Amino acid sequence: MSLRRLVIPVVAAALLVSGAAAFGGTTRYAPLDRPGPPLSVSAASLRAALHCHGDLAGRRTPVLLVPGTTLDPEDNFGWNYERAFTAQHRPWCAITLPDHALGDIQRAGEYVVYAIRTMSRRAERRIDILGYSQGGMVPRWALRFWPDTRRDVDDLVGIDPSNHGTLDATALCRLECPAAFWQQASTAKFIAALNSRAETFRGISYTVIYSRADEVVVPNLDASGSSSLHTGKGRIRNVAVQEICPADVSDHLAMGSYDPVAYALAVDALDHAGPADPARIGTSVCTQPFQPGVDPAQFPANYLRYIGAVGANTAATRELPAEPPLAPYVFQ
């Protein structure tokens, strides 16, 4: 099996989901302001999945790091963003999603709900979220179906997020795939529910950072692509790294681990009111080989471990014959 086959977090065209509430052929999704359901994951599991560093109640806004599909926080962020944020004395927490973020994303969403509530309570303020790939998308599931979390989030920064799934799906999973692959197909019922009624919410700044060279979340050639957001009352900025550095050829894996342009945009969003502004990013970033936090001497070993985790976790995950059913709370 090729590495590309292991890496790409997408799936074949989604099948009909049992339990969908359809009326006259139109699915009726839950109202935007309906309170979310109780969390079904045990409190012990939720607590064990959240790891924090630094003073959450200090002067700097804490950041929740959410990993991409096939990855745990150490694989995704331990050798780049966590190191950079620690050096900056920026408090952060990282959430480990179940099954290396390959399981049902609806369940993963509960972990994010818990992390948002817990961090905001400890910090006594709103928090920021930085996620890669699925990690940039799954917080939107929490915000969509648990509306109390919206008051606890200031910025949501997604790096190559799979907000609208991917067209790679049909060719990659014709028979069986992990749950999260099914749910990230562009035609998945999960994706339709995620984007139902509104993509963004008032009071939250959304920064979507994507690469036109992304071969996993596709299409992403411009702001009409998969990652970008457009609807709702949130403040939105969709920006390609090529808008700053036209020669940037970072692929999906590079964007989530060492690309200095993606990092510069993410930190710009975290450090300013509102979304990132490309005008604040100097072109000198285009000459940097790595983002802050990455040790050049250790890069080869760290990157090989990163890629290895993608393959090993995918190969070890149980595959399903179809997309998991949508939870009852998704519908009216």
Coordinates of C-alpha atoms in Angstrom, one line a residue:
M1 CA 0.0 0.0 0.0
S2 CA 1.5 3.4 -1.0
L3 CA 2.2 6.2 1.5
R4 CA -0.2 8.4 -0.4
R5 CA -3.0 5.9 0.1
L6 CA -2.2 5.9 3.8
V7 CA -1.9 9.6 4.2
I8 CA -4.9 11.0 2.5
P9 CA -7.7 11.4 5.0
V10 CA -10.7 11.0 2.7
V11 CA -13.1 8.5 1.5
A12 CA -15.5 7.2 -1.1
A13 CA -18.8 8.8 -1.8
A14 CA -21.0 8.7 1.3
L15 CA -23.9 6.3 1.6
L16 CA -27.3 7.3 3.0
V17 CA -27.1 7.6 6.7
S18 CA -29.7 5.8 8.8
G19 CA -31.8 8.0 11.1
A20 CA -31.7 11.1 8.9
A21 CA -34.7 13.3 9.3
A22 CA -35.8 14.0 5.8
F23 CA -39.1 15.8 4.9
G24 CA -40.0 16.1 1.3
G25 CA -36.4 15.3 0.3
T26 CA -34.9 18.1 2.4
T27 CA -33.0 17.3 5.6
R28 CA -34.0 19.5 8.5
Y29 CA -31.0 20.1 10.7
A30 CA -31.0 21.3 14.3
P31 CA -31.5 25.1 14.9
L32 CA -28.3 27.0 15.4
D33 CA -29.2 28.0 19.0
R34 CA -30.5 24.6 20.3
P35 CA -28.5 23.5 23.4
G36 CA -26.2 20.6 22.7
P37 CA -26.7 17.2 24.2
P38 CA -24.8 15.9 27.3
L39 CA -21.4 14.5 26.4
S40 CA -21.5 10.7 26.0
V41 CA -17.7 10.2 26.5
S42 CA -16.7 9.5 30.1
A43 CA -15.3 12.4 32.2
A44 CA -12.2 10.3 32.9
S45 CA -11.5 9.8 29.2
L46 CA -12.0 13.5 28.5
R47 CA -9.7 14.6 31.3
A48 CA -7.0 12.2 30.3
A49 CA -7.0 13.4 26.7
L50 CA -6.3 17.1 27.5
H51 CA -2.7 18.0 28.2
C52 CA -1.8 21.7 29.1
H53 CA 1.4 23.6 29.4
G54 CA 1.9 27.1 31.0
D55 CA -0.3 29.4 33.0
L56 CA -3.8 29.4 31.4
A57 CA -4.8 32.2 33.6
G58 CA -1.9 34.4 32.7
R59 CA -1.9 37.5 30.5
R60 CA -1.7 35.6 27.1
T61 CA -4.6 33.9 25.6
P62 CA -4.2 30.1 25.7
V63 CA -4.3 28.1 22.5
L64 CA -6.0 24.7 22.0
L65 CA -4.0 22.6 19.5
V66 CA -6.1 20.0 17.6
P67 CA -4.3 17.4 15.5
G68 CA -5.1 16.1 12.0
T69 CA -6.5 12.8 11.0
T70 CA -4.1 9.8 11.8
L71 CA -2.2 12.0 14.3
D72 CA -1.9 12.5 18.0
P73 CA -0.7 15.9 19.4
E74 CA 2.9 14.7 19.9
D75 CA 3.2 13.5 16.3
N76 CA 1.6 16.6 14.9
F77 CA 2.7 19.5 17.2
G78 CA 5.3 18.2 19.6
W79 CA 8.3 19.1 17.4
N80 CA 7.0 22.4 16.1
Y81 CA 4.1 24.4 17.5
E82 CA 4.4 23.2 21.1
R83 CA 8.1 24.1 21.1
A84 CA 7.5 27.5 19.6
F85 CA 4.6 28.4 21.9
T86 CA 6.5 27.2 25.0
A87 CA 9.5 29.4 24.0
Q88 CA 7.1 32.4 23.6
H89 CA 5.6 31.7 27.0
R90 CA 2.3 31.3 25.2
P91 CA 0.1 28.8 27.2
W92 CA -1.3 25.9 25.2
C93 CA -3.3 22.7 25.6
A94 CA -3.4 19.8 23.2
I95 CA -6.3 17.4 22.9
T96 CA -5.8 13.7 21.9
L97 CA -8.7 12.6 19.7
P98 CA -9.9 9.0 19.9
D99 CA -8.3 6.4 17.7
H100 CA -5.6 8.9 16.5
A101 CA -8.4 11.1 15.0
L102 CA -9.5 8.2 12.8
G103 CA -12.7 7.3 14.6
D104 CA -16.1 8.9 14.4
I105 CA -15.6 12.6 14.2
Q106 CA -18.9 13.2 16.1
R107 CA -17.2 11.6 19.1
A108 CA -14.0 13.5 18.5
G109 CA -16.2 16.7 18.6
E110 CA -17.1 15.9 22.2
Y111 CA -13.4 16.0 23.2
V112 CA -13.2 19.4 21.7
V113 CA -16.3 20.6 23.5
Y114 CA -14.7 19.4 26.8
A115 CA -11.4 21.1 26.0
I116 CA -13.0 24.4 25.1
R117 CA -15.1 24.5 28.2
T118 CA -12.3 23.4 30.5
M119 CA -9.7 25.8 29.1
S120 CA -12.0 28.7 29.2
R121 CA -13.0 28.0 32.8
R122 CA -9.4 27.7 33.9
A123 CA -8.3 30.8 32.0
E124 CA -11.4 32.8 32.9
R125 CA -11.4 34.1 29.4
R126 CA -12.1 33.1 25.8
I127 CA -9.5 30.9 24.2
D128 CA -8.0 30.5 20.7
I129 CA -8.0 27.3 18.7
L130 CA -5.3 26.2 16.2
G131 CA -6.0 23.0 14.2
Y132 CA -4.6 21.2 11.3
S133 CA -6.6 19.3 8.6
Q134 CA -9.4 17.5 10.5
G135 CA -8.2 19.5 13.5
G136 CA -9.1 22.7 11.8
M137 CA -12.6 21.4 11.0
V138 CA -13.7 19.4 14.0
P139 CA -13.9 22.5 16.3
R140 CA -16.6 23.7 14.0
W141 CA -18.6 20.6 14.8
A142 CA -18.4 21.6 18.5
L143 CA -19.4 25.2 17.8
R144 CA -22.2 24.2 15.5
F145 CA -24.0 21.7 17.8
W146 CA -22.9 22.9 21.3
P147 CA -23.7 26.6 21.0
D148 CA -22.5 27.4 24.6
T149 CA -19.0 26.9 23.3
R150 CA -19.2 29.9 21.0
R151 CA -18.9 32.4 23.9
D152 CA -15.6 30.7 24.9
V153 CA -13.8 31.0 21.6
D154 CA -12.1 34.1 20.2
D155 CA -10.1 32.8 17.2
L156 CA -10.4 29.6 15.2
V157 CA -7.3 29.1 13.0
G158 CA -7.4 26.2 10.5
I159 CA -4.4 25.0 8.5
D160 CA -5.6 23.2 5.4
P161 CA -8.9 22.3 7.2
S162 CA -11.2 19.8 5.6
N163 CA -14.2 22.1 6.0
H164 CA -16.0 20.8 2.9
G165 CA -14.4 17.4 2.6
T166 CA -12.4 16.4 -0.5
L167 CA -12.9 15.1 -4.0
D168 CA -10.2 12.5 -3.5
A169 CA -12.8 10.3 -1.8
T170 CA -14.3 8.2 -4.5
A171 CA -11.0 6.9 -5.8
L172 CA -9.6 6.1 -2.4
C173 CA -12.3 4.2 -0.4
R174 CA -14.6 2.1 -2.5
L175 CA -15.3 -0.6 0.0
E176 CA -14.0 0.0 3.6
C177 CA -12.3 2.9 5.3
P178 CA -11.8 4.3 8.9
A179 CA -14.8 6.3 10.1
A180 CA -13.0 9.7 9.8
F181 CA -12.2 9.0 6.2
W182 CA -15.8 8.3 5.3
Q183 CA -16.9 11.5 7.1
Q184 CA -14.4 13.7 5.2
A185 CA -15.6 12.8 1.8
S186 CA -17.0 15.9 0.0
T187 CA -20.3 14.1 -0.3
A188 CA -20.5 12.9 3.2
K189 CA -23.6 13.4 5.3
F190 CA -21.3 14.6 8.1
I191 CA -20.0 17.4 5.9
A192 CA -23.5 18.5 5.0
A193 CA -24.5 18.6 8.6
L194 CA -21.3 20.4 9.6
N195 CA -22.1 23.2 7.2
S196 CA -25.8 23.3 7.7
R197 CA -27.5 26.7 8.3
A198 CA -24.3 28.6 9.0
E199 CA -20.5 28.0 8.7
T200 CA -19.4 30.6 11.2
F201 CA -20.8 32.4 14.2
R202 CA -20.8 36.0 15.5
G203 CA -18.0 36.9 17.9
I204 CA -15.5 34.4 16.5
S205 CA -12.7 35.2 14.1
Y206 CA -12.0 32.5 11.5
T207 CA -8.6 32.3 9.7
V208 CA -8.4 29.6 7.1
I209 CA -4.8 29.0 5.8
Y210 CA -4.5 26.8 2.8
S211 CA -2.0 25.8 0.1
R212 CA -2.8 25.6 -3.5
A213 CA -0.4 22.7 -3.6
D214 CA -2.5 20.7 -1.2
E215 CA -3.0 17.2 -2.7
V216 CA -5.1 15.8 0.2
V217 CA -7.9 18.4 0.8
V218 CA -9.0 19.2 -2.7
P219 CA -9.9 21.3 -4.5
N220 CA -8.0 24.1 -2.8
L221 CA -6.8 26.2 -5.8
D222 CA -8.5 29.3 -4.5
A223 CA -11.0 30.6 -1.9
S224 CA -13.8 28.7 -3.5
G225 CA -12.2 25.4 -2.5
S226 CA -12.7 22.9 0.3
S227 CA -11.0 24.7 3.2
S228 CA -12.5 28.1 2.8
L229 CA -15.5 29.4 4.7
H230 CA -18.1 32.0 3.5
T231 CA -21.4 31.9 5.4
G232 CA -22.5 33.0 8.8
K233 CA -21.8 36.0 11.0
G234 CA -18.2 35.3 12.0
R235 CA -15.2 37.4 10.8
I236 CA -13.6 35.3 8.1
R237 CA -10.3 35.5 6.2
N238 CA -9.4 32.7 3.7
V239 CA -5.7 33.0 2.6
A240 CA -3.4 30.9 0.5
V241 CA 0.2 30.8 1.5
Q242 CA 1.0 31.5 -2.1
E243 CA -0.6 35.0 -1.7
I244 CA 2.5 35.8 0.4
C245 CA 5.1 33.5 -1.2
P246 CA 4.0 32.6 -4.8
A247 CA 6.7 30.0 -5.0
D248 CA 5.6 28.2 -1.9
V249 CA 5.0 24.5 -2.9
S250 CA 4.1 23.2 0.6
D251 CA 1.9 20.1 0.4
H252 CA -0.6 19.0 3.0
L253 CA 1.9 17.4 5.4
A254 CA 4.3 20.3 5.2
M255 CA 1.6 22.8 6.0
G256 CA 0.7 21.0 9.2
S257 CA 4.3 20.6 10.5
Y258 CA 7.0 23.0 9.3
D259 CA 5.8 25.6 6.7
P260 CA 6.9 29.0 8.0
V261 CA 4.2 30.9 6.0
A262 CA 1.4 29.0 7.5
Y263 CA 2.9 29.5 10.9
A264 CA 3.3 33.3 10.4
L265 CA -0.3 33.6 9.4
A266 CA -1.5 31.5 12.3
V267 CA 0.5 33.5 14.9
D268 CA -0.7 36.8 13.2
A269 CA -4.3 35.7 13.9
L270 CA -3.5 34.7 17.5
D271 CA -1.7 38.0 18.2
H272 CA -4.2 40.5 16.7
A273 CA -7.9 41.2 16.9
G274 CA -9.8 39.6 14.1
P275 CA -8.5 37.1 11.5
A276 CA -5.0 37.1 10.1
D277 CA -4.0 39.9 7.7
P278 CA -1.5 38.9 5.0
A279 CA -0.4 42.5 4.7
R280 CA 1.2 42.1 8.1
I281 CA 3.4 39.2 7.0
G282 CA 6.8 40.2 5.6
T283 CA 8.1 38.5 2.5
S284 CA 11.3 37.5 4.4
V285 CA 9.3 34.5 5.6
C286 CA 9.6 33.1 2.1
T287 CA 13.3 32.5 2.5
Q288 CA 12.9 30.6 5.8
P289 CA 13.1 26.8 5.5
F290 CA 11.3 26.0 8.7
Q291 CA 8.8 27.6 11.1
P292 CA 9.9 28.5 14.6
G293 CA 10.1 25.5 17.0
V294 CA 11.5 23.2 14.4
D295 CA 15.1 22.1 15.1
P296 CA 16.9 21.9 11.7
A297 CA 19.3 19.2 13.1
Q298 CA 16.4 17.0 14.3
F299 CA 14.1 17.7 11.3
P300 CA 14.8 14.6 9.3
A301 CA 14.2 12.3 12.2
N302 CA 11.1 14.2 13.4
Y303 CA 9.6 14.3 10.0
L304 CA 10.1 10.6 9.4
R305 CA 8.4 9.9 12.7
Y306 CA 5.5 12.2 11.6
I307 CA 5.1 10.4 8.3
G308 CA 5.5 7.0 10.1
A309 CA 2.7 7.8 12.5
V310 CA 0.4 8.6 9.6
G311 CA 1.0 5.2 8.0
A312 CA 1.2 3.1 11.2
N313 CA -2.0 4.6 12.7
T314 CA -4.0 4.2 9.5
A315 CA -2.9 0.6 9.0
A316 CA -3.9 -0.3 12.6
T317 CA -7.4 1.3 12.5
R318 CA -10.6 -0.7 12.1
E319 CA -12.3 0.0 8.8
L320 CA -16.0 0.4 8.2
P321 CA -18.1 -0.4 5.1
A322 CA -20.0 2.9 5.2
E323 CA -20.1 6.3 6.9
P324 CA -21.2 6.2 10.6
P325 CA -24.8 7.3 11.1
L326 CA -25.4 10.9 12.1
A327 CA -26.4 11.4 15.8
P328 CA -30.0 12.3 16.6
Y329 CA -28.9 15.8 17.9
V330 CA -28.0 16.8 14.4
F331 CA -31.6 16.9 13.3
Q332 CA -34.7 19.0 14.2

